[in-house]
C-alpha atoms as an extended CHARMM CRD file, in Angstrom:
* protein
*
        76  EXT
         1         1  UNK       CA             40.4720000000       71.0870000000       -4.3510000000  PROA      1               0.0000000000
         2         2  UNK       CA             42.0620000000       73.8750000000       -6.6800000000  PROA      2               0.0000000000
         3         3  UNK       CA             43.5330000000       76.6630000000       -5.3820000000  PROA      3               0.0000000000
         4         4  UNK       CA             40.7660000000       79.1040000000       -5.4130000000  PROA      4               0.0000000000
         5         5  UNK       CA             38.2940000000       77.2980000000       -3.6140000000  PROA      5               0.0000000000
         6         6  UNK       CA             41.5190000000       76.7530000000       -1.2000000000  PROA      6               0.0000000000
         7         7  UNK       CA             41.6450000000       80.8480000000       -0.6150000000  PROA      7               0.0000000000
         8         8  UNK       CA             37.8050000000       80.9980000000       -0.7690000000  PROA      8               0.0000000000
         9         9  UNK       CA             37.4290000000       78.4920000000        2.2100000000  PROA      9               0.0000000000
        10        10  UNK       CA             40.3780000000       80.3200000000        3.8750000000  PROA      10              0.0000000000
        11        11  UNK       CA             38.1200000000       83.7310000000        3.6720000000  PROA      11              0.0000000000
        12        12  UNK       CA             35.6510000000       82.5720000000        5.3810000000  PROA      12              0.0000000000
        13        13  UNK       CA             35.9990000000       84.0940000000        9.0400000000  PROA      13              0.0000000000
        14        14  UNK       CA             34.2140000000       84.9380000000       12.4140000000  PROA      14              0.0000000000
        15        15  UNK       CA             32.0730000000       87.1510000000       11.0020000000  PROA      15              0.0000000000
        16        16  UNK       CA             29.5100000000       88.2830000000        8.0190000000  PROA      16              0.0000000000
        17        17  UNK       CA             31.3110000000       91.6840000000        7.2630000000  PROA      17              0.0000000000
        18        18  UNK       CA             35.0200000000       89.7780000000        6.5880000000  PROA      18              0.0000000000
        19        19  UNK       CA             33.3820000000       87.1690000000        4.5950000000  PROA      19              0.0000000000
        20        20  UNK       CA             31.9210000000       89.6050000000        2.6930000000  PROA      20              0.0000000000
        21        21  UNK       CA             34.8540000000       91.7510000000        1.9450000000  PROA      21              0.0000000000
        22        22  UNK       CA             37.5250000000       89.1500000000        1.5160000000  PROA      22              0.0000000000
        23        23  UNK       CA             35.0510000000       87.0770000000       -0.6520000000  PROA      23              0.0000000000
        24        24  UNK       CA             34.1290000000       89.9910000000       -2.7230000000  PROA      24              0.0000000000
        25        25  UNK       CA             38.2260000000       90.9380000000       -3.4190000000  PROA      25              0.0000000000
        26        26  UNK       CA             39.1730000000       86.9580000000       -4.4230000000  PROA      26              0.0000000000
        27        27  UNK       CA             35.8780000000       87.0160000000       -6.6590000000  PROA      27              0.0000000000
        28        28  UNK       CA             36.4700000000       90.2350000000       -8.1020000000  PROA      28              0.0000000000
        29        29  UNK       CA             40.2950000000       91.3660000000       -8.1540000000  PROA      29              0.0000000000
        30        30  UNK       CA             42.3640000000       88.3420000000       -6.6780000000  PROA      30              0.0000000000
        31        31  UNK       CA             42.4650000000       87.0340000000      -10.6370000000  PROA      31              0.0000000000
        32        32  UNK       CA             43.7390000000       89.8000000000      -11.9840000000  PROA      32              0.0000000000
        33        33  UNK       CA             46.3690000000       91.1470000000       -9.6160000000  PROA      33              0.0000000000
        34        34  UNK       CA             49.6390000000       91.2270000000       -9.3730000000  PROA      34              0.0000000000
        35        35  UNK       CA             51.7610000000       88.6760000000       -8.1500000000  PROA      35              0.0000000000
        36        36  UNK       CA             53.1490000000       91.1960000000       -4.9940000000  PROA      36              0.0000000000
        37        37  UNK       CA             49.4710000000       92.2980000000       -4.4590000000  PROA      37              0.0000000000
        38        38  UNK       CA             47.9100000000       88.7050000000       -4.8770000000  PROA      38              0.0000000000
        39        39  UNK       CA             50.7670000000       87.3970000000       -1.6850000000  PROA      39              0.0000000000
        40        40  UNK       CA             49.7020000000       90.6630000000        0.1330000000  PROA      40              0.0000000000
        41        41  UNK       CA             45.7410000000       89.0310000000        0.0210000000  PROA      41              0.0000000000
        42        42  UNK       CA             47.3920000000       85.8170000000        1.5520000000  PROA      42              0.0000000000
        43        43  UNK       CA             49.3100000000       87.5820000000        4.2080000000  PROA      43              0.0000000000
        44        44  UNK       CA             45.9360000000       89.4390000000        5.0800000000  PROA      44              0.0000000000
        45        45  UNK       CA             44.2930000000       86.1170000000        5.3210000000  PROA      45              0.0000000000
        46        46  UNK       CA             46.9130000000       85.5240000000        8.4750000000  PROA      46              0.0000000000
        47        47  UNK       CA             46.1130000000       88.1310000000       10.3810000000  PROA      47              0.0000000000
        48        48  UNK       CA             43.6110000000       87.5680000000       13.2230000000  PROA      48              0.0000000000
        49        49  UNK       CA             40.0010000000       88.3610000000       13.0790000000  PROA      49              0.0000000000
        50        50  UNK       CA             39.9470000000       91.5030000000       15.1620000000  PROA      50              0.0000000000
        51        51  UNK       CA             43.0850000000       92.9900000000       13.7980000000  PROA      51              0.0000000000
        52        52  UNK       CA             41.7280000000       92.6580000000       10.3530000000  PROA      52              0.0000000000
        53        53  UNK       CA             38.5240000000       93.6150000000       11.3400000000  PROA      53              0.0000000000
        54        54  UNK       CA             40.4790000000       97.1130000000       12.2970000000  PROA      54              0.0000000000
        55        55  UNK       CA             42.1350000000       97.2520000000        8.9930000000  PROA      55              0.0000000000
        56        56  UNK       CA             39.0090000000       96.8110000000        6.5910000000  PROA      56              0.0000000000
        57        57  UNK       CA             36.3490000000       99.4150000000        8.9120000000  PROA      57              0.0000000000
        58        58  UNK       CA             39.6920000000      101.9900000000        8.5820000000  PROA      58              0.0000000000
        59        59  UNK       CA             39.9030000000      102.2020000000       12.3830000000  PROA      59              0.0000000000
        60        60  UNK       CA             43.8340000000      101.5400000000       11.6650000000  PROA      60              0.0000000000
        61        61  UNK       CA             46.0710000000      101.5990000000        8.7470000000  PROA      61              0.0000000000
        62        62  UNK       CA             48.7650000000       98.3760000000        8.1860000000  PROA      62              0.0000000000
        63        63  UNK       CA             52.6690000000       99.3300000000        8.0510000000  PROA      63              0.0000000000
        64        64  UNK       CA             52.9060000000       97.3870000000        5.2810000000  PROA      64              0.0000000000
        65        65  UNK       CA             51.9780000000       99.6400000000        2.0460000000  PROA      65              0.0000000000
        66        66  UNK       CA             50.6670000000       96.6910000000        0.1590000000  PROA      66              0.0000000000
        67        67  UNK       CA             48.5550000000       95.4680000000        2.8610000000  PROA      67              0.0000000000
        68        68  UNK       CA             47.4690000000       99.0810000000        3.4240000000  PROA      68              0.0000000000
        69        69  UNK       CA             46.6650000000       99.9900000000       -0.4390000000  PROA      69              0.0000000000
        70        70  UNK       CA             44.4250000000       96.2560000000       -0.3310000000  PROA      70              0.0000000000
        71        71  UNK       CA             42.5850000000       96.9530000000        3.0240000000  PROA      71              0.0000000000
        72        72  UNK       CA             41.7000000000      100.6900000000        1.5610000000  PROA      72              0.0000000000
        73        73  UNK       CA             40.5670000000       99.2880000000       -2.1360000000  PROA      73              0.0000000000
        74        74  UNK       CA             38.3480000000       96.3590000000       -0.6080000000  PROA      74              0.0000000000
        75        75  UNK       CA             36.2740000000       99.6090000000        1.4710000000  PROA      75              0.0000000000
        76        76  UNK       CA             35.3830000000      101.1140000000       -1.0620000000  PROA      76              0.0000000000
């Protein structure tokens, strides 16, 4: 199994709205990232479900500013 398909199985989570989102961001920007941003999406990945879930509806805001500037692109 190659790498991506690794991540996209990983992004598959409790619930329709994070598959959605954290499919959509591997799909669609994951390729073409940078390297800091691209370990940011796998540190995201880590997080549990609720917390995450926080994060991507904007309910809260991550310390970390790459975390934060990835959770506010994949809302729009």
């Amino acid at each position: 199994m190659n790498e991506l398909n690794k991540l996209r199985w990983r992004c598959r989570r409790g619930t329709l709205e994070l598959d959605i989102l954290l499919l959509n961001y591997l799909e669609n920007h994951f390729p073409q990232a940078n390297a800091d941003t691209q370990q940011g999406f796998l540190r995201l990945l880590e997080l549990e479900d609720t917390e995450l879930m926080q994060y991507l509806l904007g309910e809260a805001v991550p310390k970390d500013t790459v975390l934060a500037g990835l959770t506010s692109m994949m809302r729009i």
